[in-house]
């Protein structure tokens, strides 16, 4: 109510050119074109620019230069107001409707405080940066997994045997002019073994081989396609299994089991094949069977924790000492 009762004002010191009319400051009419406004600004700027002003002091030393400086700032403010079509439209509306003070105040400061760079460009740059970091981070994790598997004797022996059968290791031991040092031969053999591991072992989960379609940028671009695909699939699911009452296939059964377990697709794919076969044998896509399986797993976990020596020590410590007492026991 206090804001509404405030008396309306026309020109104020804090908006645009203050108490002066911007058109009068530049010496142009309200119907002037952008070219006329720019021409008037250049003429006045050359006349009152602090570096070029050569007027005589009007009252005391430096007062003429100070007045010219203030005049130049006013000219610059008038030009900044009138050169932009949207700002000029707001200013003309203020001249025609001086009583709407708070509306003019909001439009003026919303334009002044608005970011100079397009928000869309900022978001696009951020998404691209995150996508690049995401892709190289996945490649680093994938290479770490390959290096680890190459150091495991079981996989290394198998990869070496495959390389010998394919005759890849024999090519590294050349003679004559093409003979290389032992270090070069060792590095080449290491790369051959890693390549065989990459081709023969399907790494799943967080260390799987990165795909460019999995990064954030492509996920955003393909989001409409994924949504349409999901809607079509959902309608197909309702039609086949709810309306027509068809029996579930293997993929549909595994999908229902994965939903019950609240696992992502990558987590479920990282499970061993024999585990998935066990799920199918126990018919876990049926809710009642899954609830029984879940209780069994919880009971088995409790038994393992009860038999675990570390868990026994922890329970004994909680019973005898407690977390609030001082103790010198390391574990």
PDB file of C-alpha atoms in Angstrom:
ATOM      1  CA  UNK A   1       0.000   0.000   0.000  1.00  0.00           C
ATOM      2  CA  UNK A   2       2.885   2.344   0.790  1.00  0.00           C
ATOM      3  CA  UNK A   3       4.368   1.709  -2.658  1.00  0.00           C
ATOM      4  CA  UNK A   4       1.070   2.361  -4.397  1.00  0.00           C
ATOM      5  CA  UNK A   5       0.548   5.625  -2.524  1.00  0.00           C
ATOM      6  CA  UNK A   6       3.932   6.966  -3.622  1.00  0.00           C
ATOM      7  CA  UNK A   7       3.415   9.998  -5.895  1.00  0.00           C
ATOM      8  CA  UNK A   8       4.113   9.304  -9.539  1.00  0.00           C
ATOM      9  CA  UNK A   9       7.101  11.002 -11.090  1.00  0.00           C
ATOM     10  CA  UNK A  10       8.139  11.624 -14.622  1.00  0.00           C
ATOM     11  CA  UNK A  11      11.873  12.065 -15.103  1.00  0.00           C
ATOM     12  CA  UNK A  12      14.084  11.029 -12.187  1.00  0.00           C
ATOM     13  CA  UNK A  13      17.793  11.281 -11.502  1.00  0.00           C
ATOM     14  CA  UNK A  14      18.341   7.525 -11.425  1.00  0.00           C
ATOM     15  CA  UNK A  15      16.752   6.582 -14.759  1.00  0.00           C
ATOM     16  CA  UNK A  16      18.211   7.122 -18.232  1.00  0.00           C
ATOM     17  CA  UNK A  17      19.260  10.806 -18.612  1.00  0.00           C
ATOM     18  CA  UNK A  18      17.955  11.910 -15.244  1.00  0.00           C
ATOM     19  CA  UNK A  19      15.877  15.104 -15.305  1.00  0.00           C
ATOM     20  CA  UNK A  20      16.903  15.827 -18.874  1.00  0.00           C
ATOM     21  CA  UNK A  21      15.178  14.429 -21.961  1.00  0.00           C
ATOM     22  CA  UNK A  22      17.601  12.265 -23.938  1.00  0.00           C
ATOM     23  CA  UNK A  23      16.360  13.623 -27.271  1.00  0.00           C
ATOM     24  CA  UNK A  24      17.039  17.195 -26.129  1.00  0.00           C
ATOM     25  CA  UNK A  25      20.514  16.223 -24.882  1.00  0.00           C
ATOM     26  CA  UNK A  26      21.448  15.027 -28.369  1.00  0.00           C
ATOM     27  CA  UNK A  27      19.465  17.766 -30.077  1.00  0.00           C
ATOM     28  CA  UNK A  28      17.254  15.451 -32.129  1.00  0.00           C
ATOM     29  CA  UNK A  29      13.528  14.861 -32.359  1.00  0.00           C
ATOM     30  CA  UNK A  30      11.611  11.796 -31.212  1.00  0.00           C
ATOM     31  CA  UNK A  31      11.168  10.773 -34.840  1.00  0.00           C
ATOM     32  CA  UNK A  32      14.930  10.791 -35.529  1.00  0.00           C
ATOM     33  CA  UNK A  33      16.422   7.712 -37.133  1.00  0.00           C
ATOM     34  CA  UNK A  34      19.335   5.687 -35.746  1.00  0.00           C
ATOM     35  CA  UNK A  35      21.691   7.314 -38.247  1.00  0.00           C
ATOM     36  CA  UNK A  36      20.661  10.808 -37.130  1.00  0.00           C
ATOM     37  CA  UNK A  37      21.098   9.884 -33.481  1.00  0.00           C
ATOM     38  CA  UNK A  38      24.557   8.422 -34.159  1.00  0.00           C
ATOM     39  CA  UNK A  39      25.580  11.524 -36.152  1.00  0.00           C
ATOM     40  CA  UNK A  40      24.474  13.874 -33.373  1.00  0.00           C
ATOM     41  CA  UNK A  41      26.298  11.800 -30.775  1.00  0.00           C
ATOM     42  CA  UNK A  42      29.579  11.826 -32.711  1.00  0.00           C
ATOM     43  CA  UNK A  43      29.450  15.609 -33.127  1.00  0.00           C
ATOM     44  CA  UNK A  44      28.769  16.263 -29.453  1.00  0.00           C
ATOM     45  CA  UNK A  45      31.303  13.637 -28.342  1.00  0.00           C
ATOM     46  CA  UNK A  46      34.066  15.319 -30.349  1.00  0.00           C
ATOM     47  CA  UNK A  47      33.111  18.658 -28.812  1.00  0.00           C
ATOM     48  CA  UNK A  48      32.875  17.600 -25.146  1.00  0.00           C
ATOM     49  CA  UNK A  49      35.296  14.661 -24.910  1.00  0.00           C
ATOM     50  CA  UNK A  50      37.643  15.308 -21.943  1.00  0.00           C
ATOM     51  CA  UNK A  51      40.750  14.631 -24.062  1.00  0.00           C
ATOM     52  CA  UNK A  52      39.688  17.085 -26.774  1.00  0.00           C
ATOM     53  CA  UNK A  53      37.858  19.767 -24.808  1.00  0.00           C
ATOM     54  CA  UNK A  54      39.615  23.152 -24.985  1.00  0.00           C
ATOM     55  CA  UNK A  55      36.981  25.435 -23.474  1.00  0.00           C
ATOM     56  CA  UNK A  56      37.814  28.290 -21.059  1.00  0.00           C
ATOM     57  CA  UNK A  57      37.199  27.865 -17.313  1.00  0.00           C
ATOM     58  CA  UNK A  58      33.885  29.372 -16.385  1.00  0.00           C
ATOM     59  CA  UNK A  59      34.275  29.782 -12.644  1.00  0.00           C
ATOM     60  CA  UNK A  60      37.532  28.762 -11.038  1.00  0.00           C
ATOM     61  CA  UNK A  61      40.302  26.523 -12.212  1.00  0.00           C
ATOM     62  CA  UNK A  62      39.134  23.213 -13.639  1.00  0.00           C
ATOM     63  CA  UNK A  63      35.408  23.964 -13.423  1.00  0.00           C
ATOM     64  CA  UNK A  64      35.040  24.156 -17.230  1.00  0.00           C
ATOM     65  CA  UNK A  65      36.712  20.771 -17.765  1.00  0.00           C
ATOM     66  CA  UNK A  66      34.574  19.261 -15.023  1.00  0.00           C
ATOM     67  CA  UNK A  67      31.386  20.592 -16.628  1.00  0.00           C
ATOM     68  CA  UNK A  68      32.513  19.246 -20.008  1.00  0.00           C
ATOM     69  CA  UNK A  69      33.168  15.839 -18.447  1.00  0.00           C
ATOM     70  CA  UNK A  70      29.672  15.728 -16.911  1.00  0.00           C
ATOM     71  CA  UNK A  71      28.191  16.894 -20.216  1.00  0.00           C
ATOM     72  CA  UNK A  72      30.046  14.097 -22.037  1.00  0.00           C
ATOM     73  CA  UNK A  73      28.701  11.480 -19.586  1.00  0.00           C
ATOM     74  CA  UNK A  74      25.183  12.787 -20.136  1.00  0.00           C
ATOM     75  CA  UNK A  75      25.632  12.606 -23.925  1.00  0.00           C
ATOM     76  CA  UNK A  76      26.925   9.039 -23.643  1.00  0.00           C
ATOM     77  CA  UNK A  77      23.955   8.043 -21.445  1.00  0.00           C
ATOM     78  CA  UNK A  78      21.527   9.576 -23.958  1.00  0.00           C
ATOM     79  CA  UNK A  79      23.148   7.717 -26.840  1.00  0.00           C
ATOM     80  CA  UNK A  80      23.144   4.394 -24.945  1.00  0.00           C
ATOM     81  CA  UNK A  81      19.431   4.900 -24.293  1.00  0.00           C
ATOM     82  CA  UNK A  82      18.404   5.784 -27.843  1.00  0.00           C
ATOM     83  CA  UNK A  83      20.684   3.554 -29.940  1.00  0.00           C
ATOM     84  CA  UNK A  84      18.951   0.325 -28.822  1.00  0.00           C
ATOM     85  CA  UNK A  85      15.434  -0.217 -30.161  1.00  0.00           C
ATOM     86  CA  UNK A  86      14.095  -1.964 -27.052  1.00  0.00           C
ATOM     87  CA  UNK A  87      15.578   0.579 -24.635  1.00  0.00           C
ATOM     88  CA  UNK A  88      14.316   3.453 -26.772  1.00  0.00           C
ATOM     89  CA  UNK A  89      10.842   1.910 -26.804  1.00  0.00           C
ATOM     90  CA  UNK A  90      10.859   1.719 -22.989  1.00  0.00           C
ATOM     91  CA  UNK A  91      12.080   5.304 -22.764  1.00  0.00           C
ATOM     92  CA  UNK A  92       9.389   6.599 -25.126  1.00  0.00           C
ATOM     93  CA  UNK A  93       6.782   4.754 -23.077  1.00  0.00           C
ATOM     94  CA  UNK A  94       8.114   6.465 -19.938  1.00  0.00           C
ATOM     95  CA  UNK A  95       7.801   9.875 -21.587  1.00  0.00           C
ATOM     96  CA  UNK A  96       4.212   9.118 -22.574  1.00  0.00           C
ATOM     97  CA  UNK A  97       3.235   7.479 -19.255  1.00  0.00           C
ATOM     98  CA  UNK A  98       5.256   9.177 -16.506  1.00  0.00           C
ATOM     99  CA  UNK A  99       2.851   8.016 -13.796  1.00  0.00           C
ATOM    100  CA  UNK A 100       3.962   4.338 -14.085  1.00  0.00           C
ATOM    101  CA  UNK A 101       7.111   4.925 -12.122  1.00  0.00           C
ATOM    102  CA  UNK A 102       7.713   1.406 -10.777  1.00  0.00           C
ATOM    103  CA  UNK A 103       7.257  -0.158 -14.195  1.00  0.00           C
ATOM    104  CA  UNK A 104       9.909   2.162 -15.654  1.00  0.00           C
ATOM    105  CA  UNK A 105      12.202   1.478 -12.714  1.00  0.00           C
ATOM    106  CA  UNK A 106      11.890  -2.299 -13.213  1.00  0.00           C
ATOM    107  CA  UNK A 107      12.496  -2.213 -16.990  1.00  0.00           C
ATOM    108  CA  UNK A 108      15.478   0.101 -16.646  1.00  0.00           C
ATOM    109  CA  UNK A 109      17.374  -1.920 -14.058  1.00  0.00           C
ATOM    110  CA  UNK A 110      16.386  -5.289 -15.514  1.00  0.00           C
ATOM    111  CA  UNK A 111      18.097  -4.254 -18.761  1.00  0.00           C
ATOM    112  CA  UNK A 112      21.120  -2.784 -17.012  1.00  0.00           C
ATOM    113  CA  UNK A 113      21.679  -5.827 -14.822  1.00  0.00           C
ATOM    114  CA  UNK A 114      20.897  -8.399 -17.518  1.00  0.00           C
ATOM    115  CA  UNK A 115      23.905 -10.524 -18.581  1.00  0.00           C
ATOM    116  CA  UNK A 116      25.651  -9.238 -21.676  1.00  0.00           C
ATOM    117  CA  UNK A 117      26.295 -12.746 -22.980  1.00  0.00           C
ATOM    118  CA  UNK A 118      23.437 -14.898 -24.199  1.00  0.00           C
ATOM    119  CA  UNK A 119      22.507 -17.455 -21.558  1.00  0.00           C
ATOM    120  CA  UNK A 120      21.997 -20.061 -24.274  1.00  0.00           C
ATOM    121  CA  UNK A 121      25.629 -19.729 -25.343  1.00  0.00           C
ATOM    122  CA  UNK A 122      26.818 -20.046 -21.738  1.00  0.00           C
ATOM    123  CA  UNK A 123      24.749 -23.207 -21.209  1.00  0.00           C
ATOM    124  CA  UNK A 124      25.948 -24.671 -24.507  1.00  0.00           C
ATOM    125  CA  UNK A 125      29.602 -24.026 -23.626  1.00  0.00           C
ATOM    126  CA  UNK A 126      29.134 -25.587 -20.186  1.00  0.00           C
ATOM    127  CA  UNK A 127      27.435 -28.673 -21.652  1.00  0.00           C
ATOM    128  CA  UNK A 128      30.220 -29.076 -24.228  1.00  0.00           C
ATOM    129  CA  UNK A 129      32.906 -28.716 -21.543  1.00  0.00           C
ATOM    130  CA  UNK A 130      31.200 -31.278 -19.299  1.00  0.00           C
ATOM    131  CA  UNK A 131      30.786 -33.651 -22.243  1.00  0.00           C
ATOM    132  CA  UNK A 132      34.469 -33.423 -23.193  1.00  0.00           C
ATOM    133  CA  UNK A 133      35.545 -34.007 -19.586  1.00  0.00           C
ATOM    134  CA  UNK A 134      33.072 -36.884 -19.296  1.00  0.00           C
ATOM    135  CA  UNK A 135      34.323 -38.588 -22.457  1.00  0.00           C
ATOM    136  CA  UNK A 136      38.026 -38.377 -21.568  1.00  0.00           C
ATOM    137  CA  UNK A 137      37.285 -39.461 -17.999  1.00  0.00           C
ATOM    138  CA  UNK A 138      35.556 -42.586 -19.333  1.00  0.00           C
ATOM    139  CA  UNK A 139      38.472 -43.293 -21.658  1.00  0.00           C
ATOM    140  CA  UNK A 140      40.851 -42.987 -18.711  1.00  0.00           C
ATOM    141  CA  UNK A 141      38.783 -45.451 -16.654  1.00  0.00           C
ATOM    142  CA  UNK A 142      38.590 -47.844 -19.600  1.00  0.00           C
ATOM    143  CA  UNK A 143      42.379 -47.736 -20.130  1.00  0.00           C
ATOM    144  CA  UNK A 144      42.917 -48.330 -16.415  1.00  0.00           C
ATOM    145  CA  UNK A 145      40.712 -51.423 -16.613  1.00  0.00           C
ATOM    146  CA  UNK A 146      42.636 -52.729 -19.659  1.00  0.00           C
ATOM    147  CA  UNK A 147      45.986 -52.129 -17.920  1.00  0.00           C
ATOM    148  CA  UNK A 148      44.744 -53.954 -14.846  1.00  0.00           C
ATOM    149  CA  UNK A 149      43.480 -56.944 -16.856  1.00  0.00           C
ATOM    150  CA  UNK A 150      46.794 -57.073 -18.727  1.00  0.00           C
ATOM    151  CA  UNK A 151      48.562 -57.459 -15.372  1.00  0.00           C
ATOM    152  CA  UNK A 152      46.299 -60.318 -14.185  1.00  0.00           C
ATOM    153  CA  UNK A 153      48.097 -63.631 -14.979  1.00  0.00           C
ATOM    154  CA  UNK A 154      44.924 -65.475 -16.053  1.00  0.00           C
ATOM    155  CA  UNK A 155      44.005 -62.951 -18.752  1.00  0.00           C
ATOM    156  CA  UNK A 156      47.599 -62.222 -19.722  1.00  0.00           C
ATOM    157  CA  UNK A 157      48.425 -65.895 -20.355  1.00  0.00           C
ATOM    158  CA  UNK A 158      45.299 -66.372 -22.468  1.00  0.00           C
ATOM    159  CA  UNK A 159      45.982 -63.214 -24.486  1.00  0.00           C
ATOM    160  CA  UNK A 160      49.607 -64.243 -25.039  1.00  0.00           C
ATOM    161  CA  UNK A 161      48.525 -67.682 -26.257  1.00  0.00           C
ATOM    162  CA  UNK A 162      46.044 -66.129 -28.704  1.00  0.00           C
ATOM    163  CA  UNK A 163      48.732 -63.760 -29.968  1.00  0.00           C
ATOM    164  CA  UNK A 164      51.119 -66.676 -30.594  1.00  0.00           C
ATOM    165  CA  UNK A 165      48.430 -68.638 -32.444  1.00  0.00           C
ATOM    166  CA  UNK A 166      47.742 -65.650 -34.682  1.00  0.00           C
ATOM    167  CA  UNK A 167      51.466 -65.133 -35.265  1.00  0.00           C
ATOM    168  CA  UNK A 168      51.476 -61.605 -33.853  1.00  0.00           C
ATOM    169  CA  UNK A 169      54.336 -62.085 -31.414  1.00  0.00           C
ATOM    170  CA  UNK A 170      56.631 -63.641 -34.042  1.00  0.00           C
ATOM    171  CA  UNK A 171      56.502 -60.476 -36.116  1.00  0.00           C
ATOM    172  CA  UNK A 172      58.082 -58.465 -33.333  1.00  0.00           C
ATOM    173  CA  UNK A 173      61.335 -60.460 -33.424  1.00  0.00           C
ATOM    174  CA  UNK A 174      62.794 -59.301 -36.719  1.00  0.00           C
ATOM    175  CA  UNK A 175      66.409 -59.481 -37.747  1.00  0.00           C
ATOM    176  CA  UNK A 176      68.740 -57.512 -39.947  1.00  0.00           C
ATOM    177  CA  UNK A 177      68.208 -53.823 -40.579  1.00  0.00           C
ATOM    178  CA  UNK A 178      64.762 -53.904 -39.007  1.00  0.00           C
ATOM    179  CA  UNK A 179      66.057 -55.298 -35.759  1.00  0.00           C
ATOM    180  CA  UNK A 180      64.871 -53.326 -32.736  1.00  0.00           C
ATOM    181  CA  UNK A 181      65.868 -53.096 -29.114  1.00  0.00           C
ATOM    182  CA  UNK A 182      64.406 -55.315 -26.419  1.00  0.00           C
ATOM    183  CA  UNK A 183      62.554 -52.345 -24.942  1.00  0.00           C
ATOM    184  CA  UNK A 184      60.810 -51.597 -28.240  1.00  0.00           C
ATOM    185  CA  UNK A 185      59.881 -55.274 -28.697  1.00  0.00           C
ATOM    186  CA  UNK A 186      58.529 -55.437 -25.153  1.00  0.00           C
ATOM    187  CA  UNK A 187      56.396 -52.325 -25.662  1.00  0.00           C
ATOM    188  CA  UNK A 188      54.984 -53.691 -28.919  1.00  0.00           C
ATOM    189  CA  UNK A 189      54.164 -57.051 -27.310  1.00  0.00           C
ATOM    190  CA  UNK A 190      52.422 -55.214 -24.482  1.00  0.00           C
ATOM    191  CA  UNK A 191      50.264 -53.287 -26.951  1.00  0.00           C
ATOM    192  CA  UNK A 192      49.395 -56.517 -28.808  1.00  0.00           C
ATOM    193  CA  UNK A 193      48.293 -58.184 -25.568  1.00  0.00           C
ATOM    194  CA  UNK A 194      46.176 -55.164 -24.601  1.00  0.00           C
ATOM    195  CA  UNK A 195      44.516 -55.108 -28.031  1.00  0.00           C
ATOM    196  CA  UNK A 196      43.582 -58.783 -27.710  1.00  0.00           C
ATOM    197  CA  UNK A 197      42.138 -58.158 -24.251  1.00  0.00           C
ATOM    198  CA  UNK A 198      40.107 -55.246 -25.636  1.00  0.00           C
ATOM    199  CA  UNK A 199      38.681 -57.422 -28.401  1.00  0.00           C
ATOM    200  CA  UNK A 200      38.092 -60.596 -26.395  1.00  0.00           C
ATOM    201  CA  UNK A 201      36.813 -59.250 -23.067  1.00  0.00           C
ATOM    202  CA  UNK A 202      33.543 -57.369 -22.848  1.00  0.00           C
ATOM    203  CA  UNK A 203      34.012 -54.942 -19.953  1.00  0.00           C
ATOM    204  CA  UNK A 204      30.713 -53.825 -18.476  1.00  0.00           C
ATOM    205  CA  UNK A 205      29.669 -51.346 -15.825  1.00  0.00           C
ATOM    206  CA  UNK A 206      31.577 -48.176 -15.008  1.00  0.00           C
ATOM    207  CA  UNK A 207      34.740 -49.333 -16.851  1.00  0.00           C
ATOM    208  CA  UNK A 208      33.130 -50.255 -20.151  1.00  0.00           C
ATOM    209  CA  UNK A 209      34.339 -48.781 -23.418  1.00  0.00           C
ATOM    210  CA  UNK A 210      32.964 -45.251 -23.777  1.00  0.00           C
ATOM    211  CA  UNK A 211      30.523 -44.427 -26.548  1.00  0.00           C
ATOM    212  CA  UNK A 212      30.080 -40.943 -27.905  1.00  0.00           C
ATOM    213  CA  UNK A 213      26.290 -41.262 -27.775  1.00  0.00           C
ATOM    214  CA  UNK A 214      26.455 -41.671 -23.973  1.00  0.00           C
ATOM    215  CA  UNK A 215      27.925 -38.245 -23.237  1.00  0.00           C
ATOM    216  CA  UNK A 216      25.750 -35.431 -21.941  1.00  0.00           C
ATOM    217  CA  UNK A 217      25.633 -33.379 -25.155  1.00  0.00           C
ATOM    218  CA  UNK A 218      24.285 -36.222 -27.277  1.00  0.00           C
ATOM    219  CA  UNK A 219      21.908 -37.290 -24.512  1.00  0.00           C
ATOM    220  CA  UNK A 220      20.366 -33.801 -24.537  1.00  0.00           C
ATOM    221  CA  UNK A 221      20.194 -33.662 -28.334  1.00  0.00           C
ATOM    222  CA  UNK A 222      18.654 -37.130 -28.553  1.00  0.00           C
ATOM    223  CA  UNK A 223      16.275 -36.625 -25.611  1.00  0.00           C
ATOM    224  CA  UNK A 224      13.196 -35.994 -27.851  1.00  0.00           C
ATOM    225  CA  UNK A 225      13.971 -39.165 -29.802  1.00  0.00           C
ATOM    226  CA  UNK A 226      14.344 -41.179 -26.586  1.00  0.00           C
ATOM    227  CA  UNK A 227      11.071 -39.817 -25.224  1.00  0.00           C
ATOM    228  CA  UNK A 228       9.196 -40.711 -28.398  1.00  0.00           C
ATOM    229  CA  UNK A 229      10.808 -44.148 -28.406  1.00  0.00           C
ATOM    230  CA  UNK A 230       9.821 -44.700 -24.768  1.00  0.00           C
ATOM    231  CA  UNK A 231       6.218 -43.647 -25.402  1.00  0.00           C
ATOM    232  CA  UNK A 232       5.956 -46.027 -28.365  1.00  0.00           C
ATOM    233  CA  UNK A 233       7.513 -48.830 -26.339  1.00  0.00           C
ATOM    234  CA  UNK A 234       5.202 -48.186 -23.375  1.00  0.00           C
ATOM    235  CA  UNK A 235       2.127 -48.226 -25.601  1.00  0.00           C
ATOM    236  CA  UNK A 236       3.366 -51.477 -27.160  1.00  0.00           C
ATOM    237  CA  UNK A 237       3.902 -52.961 -23.680  1.00  0.00           C
ATOM    238  CA  UNK A 238       0.362 -52.047 -22.560  1.00  0.00           C
ATOM    239  CA  UNK A 239      -1.150 -53.398 -25.770  1.00  0.00           C
ATOM    240  CA  UNK A 240       0.758 -56.719 -25.773  1.00  0.00           C
ATOM    241  CA  UNK A 241       0.856 -57.676 -22.096  1.00  0.00           C
ATOM    242  CA  UNK A 242      -2.100 -55.839 -20.568  1.00  0.00           C
ATOM    243  CA  UNK A 243      -4.737 -55.792 -23.291  1.00  0.00           C
ATOM    244  CA  UNK A 244      -3.865 -58.952 -25.261  1.00  0.00           C
ATOM    245  CA  UNK A 245      -2.410 -60.813 -22.248  1.00  0.00           C
ATOM    246  CA  UNK A 246       0.650 -62.250 -24.021  1.00  0.00           C
ATOM    247  CA  UNK A 247       3.337 -64.086 -22.059  1.00  0.00           C
ATOM    248  CA  UNK A 248       6.577 -62.308 -21.260  1.00  0.00           C
ATOM    249  CA  UNK A 249       9.680 -63.087 -23.275  1.00  0.00           C
ATOM    250  CA  UNK A 250      13.198 -63.394 -21.835  1.00  0.00           C
ATOM    251  CA  UNK A 251      14.011 -59.726 -22.344  1.00  0.00           C
ATOM    252  CA  UNK A 252      10.727 -58.627 -20.791  1.00  0.00           C
ATOM    253  CA  UNK A 253      11.266 -60.920 -17.785  1.00  0.00           C
ATOM    254  CA  UNK A 254      14.770 -59.548 -17.221  1.00  0.00           C
ATOM    255  CA  UNK A 255      13.429 -56.011 -17.540  1.00  0.00           C
ATOM    256  CA  UNK A 256      10.826 -56.624 -14.813  1.00  0.00           C
ATOM    257  CA  UNK A 257      13.465 -58.224 -12.565  1.00  0.00           C
ATOM    258  CA  UNK A 258      15.783 -55.251 -13.070  1.00  0.00           C
ATOM    259  CA  UNK A 259      12.963 -52.875 -12.125  1.00  0.00           C
ATOM    260  CA  UNK A 260      12.256 -54.862  -8.964  1.00  0.00           C
ATOM    261  CA  UNK A 261      15.940 -54.739  -8.022  1.00  0.00           C
ATOM    262  CA  UNK A 262      16.079 -50.972  -8.743  1.00  0.00           C
ATOM    263  CA  UNK A 263      19.212 -51.349 -10.847  1.00  0.00           C
ATOM    264  CA  UNK A 264      20.251 -49.304 -13.860  1.00  0.00           C
ATOM    265  CA  UNK A 265      20.791 -50.946 -17.232  1.00  0.00           C
ATOM    266  CA  UNK A 266      24.586 -50.759 -16.932  1.00  0.00           C
ATOM    267  CA  UNK A 267      24.504 -52.256 -13.415  1.00  0.00           C
ATOM    268  CA  UNK A 268      22.285 -55.100 -14.542  1.00  0.00           C
ATOM    269  CA  UNK A 269      24.433 -55.776 -17.608  1.00  0.00           C
ATOM    270  CA  UNK A 270      27.516 -56.087 -15.376  1.00  0.00           C
ATOM    271  CA  UNK A 271      26.008 -59.145 -13.672  1.00  0.00           C
ATOM    272  CA  UNK A 272      27.240 -62.587 -14.705  1.00  0.00           C
ATOM    273  CA  UNK A 273      25.154 -64.685 -17.074  1.00  0.00           C
ATOM    274  CA  UNK A 274      24.674 -67.439 -14.516  1.00  0.00           C
ATOM    275  CA  UNK A 275      23.114 -64.923 -12.123  1.00  0.00           C
ATOM    276  CA  UNK A 276      20.577 -63.894 -14.739  1.00  0.00           C
ATOM    277  CA  UNK A 277      19.842 -67.559 -15.441  1.00  0.00           C
ATOM    278  CA  UNK A 278      19.208 -68.056 -11.729  1.00  0.00           C
ATOM    279  CA  UNK A 279      16.773 -65.143 -11.765  1.00  0.00           C
ATOM    280  CA  UNK A 280      14.886 -66.725 -14.627  1.00  0.00           C
ATOM    281  CA  UNK A 281      14.884 -70.189 -13.059  1.00  0.00           C
ATOM    282  CA  UNK A 282      13.384 -68.793  -9.854  1.00  0.00           C
ATOM    283  CA  UNK A 283      10.814 -66.771 -11.847  1.00  0.00           C
ATOM    284  CA  UNK A 284      11.675 -63.533 -10.112  1.00  0.00           C
ATOM    285  CA  UNK A 285       9.560 -61.506 -12.536  1.00  0.00           C
ATOM    286  CA  UNK A 286       6.645 -62.630 -10.369  1.00  0.00           C
ATOM    287  CA  UNK A 287       6.380 -60.251  -7.445  1.00  0.00           C
ATOM    288  CA  UNK A 288       5.799 -62.915  -4.791  1.00  0.00           C
ATOM    289  CA  UNK A 289       8.844 -64.926  -5.896  1.00  0.00           C
ATOM    290  CA  UNK A 290      10.998 -61.809  -5.850  1.00  0.00           C
ATOM    291  CA  UNK A 291       9.890 -60.946  -2.307  1.00  0.00           C
ATOM    292  CA  UNK A 292      10.906 -64.445  -1.154  1.00  0.00           C
ATOM    293  CA  UNK A 293      14.271 -64.098  -2.938  1.00  0.00           C
ATOM    294  CA  UNK A 294      14.823 -60.693  -1.357  1.00  0.00           C
ATOM    295  CA  UNK A 295      14.199 -62.033   2.156  1.00  0.00           C
ATOM    296  CA  UNK A 296      16.596 -64.923   1.509  1.00  0.00           C
ATOM    297  CA  UNK A 297      19.309 -62.534   0.418  1.00  0.00           C
ATOM    298  CA  UNK A 298      18.798 -60.400   3.504  1.00  0.00           C
ATOM    299  CA  UNK A 299      19.020 -63.437   5.778  1.00  0.00           C
ATOM    300  CA  UNK A 300      22.152 -64.646   4.007  1.00  0.00           C
ATOM    301  CA  UNK A 301      23.735 -61.224   4.402  1.00  0.00           C
ATOM    302  CA  UNK A 302      22.947 -61.233   8.114  1.00  0.00           C
ATOM    303  CA  UNK A 303      24.570 -64.672   8.494  1.00  0.00           C
ATOM    304  CA  UNK A 304      27.700 -63.504   6.668  1.00  0.00           C
ATOM    305  CA  UNK A 305      27.935 -60.446   8.856  1.00  0.00           C
ATOM    306  CA  UNK A 306      27.428 -62.570  11.975  1.00  0.00           C
ATOM    307  CA  UNK A 307      30.276 -64.896  10.930  1.00  0.00           C
ATOM    308  CA  UNK A 308      32.592 -62.094   9.872  1.00  0.00           C
ATOM    309  CA  UNK A 309      35.371 -61.590  12.491  1.00  0.00           C
ATOM    310  CA  UNK A 310      35.521 -57.856  11.873  1.00  0.00           C
ATOM    311  CA  UNK A 311      31.769 -57.522  12.432  1.00  0.00           C
ATOM    312  CA  UNK A 312      32.041 -59.596  15.619  1.00  0.00           C
ATOM    313  CA  UNK A 313      34.775 -57.291  16.948  1.00  0.00           C
ATOM    314  CA  UNK A 314      32.670 -54.270  16.111  1.00  0.00           C
ATOM    315  CA  UNK A 315      29.632 -55.646  17.957  1.00  0.00           C
ATOM    316  CA  UNK A 316      31.794 -56.601  20.949  1.00  0.00           C
ATOM    317  CA  UNK A 317      33.301 -53.127  21.010  1.00  0.00           C
ATOM    318  CA  UNK A 318      29.858 -51.503  20.779  1.00  0.00           C
ATOM    319  CA  UNK A 319      28.664 -53.651  23.700  1.00  0.00           C
ATOM    320  CA  UNK A 320      31.673 -53.244  25.996  1.00  0.00           C
ATOM    321  CA  UNK A 321      33.151 -49.886  25.108  1.00  0.00           C
ATOM    322  CA  UNK A 322      30.672 -47.941  23.002  1.00  0.00           C
ATOM    323  CA  UNK A 323      31.389 -45.042  20.631  1.00  0.00           C
ATOM    324  CA  UNK A 324      31.471 -42.454  23.426  1.00  0.00           C
ATOM    325  CA  UNK A 325      34.432 -43.906  25.393  1.00  0.00           C
ATOM    326  CA  UNK A 326      38.155 -43.587  24.834  1.00  0.00           C
ATOM    327  CA  UNK A 327      39.959 -46.694  23.666  1.00  0.00           C
ATOM    328  CA  UNK A 328      43.456 -47.594  22.448  1.00  0.00           C
ATOM    329  CA  UNK A 329      42.282 -50.463  20.237  1.00  0.00           C
ATOM    330  CA  UNK A 330      43.276 -49.689  16.655  1.00  0.00           C
ATOM    331  CA  UNK A 331      40.366 -51.482  14.972  1.00  0.00           C
TER     332      UNK A 331
END
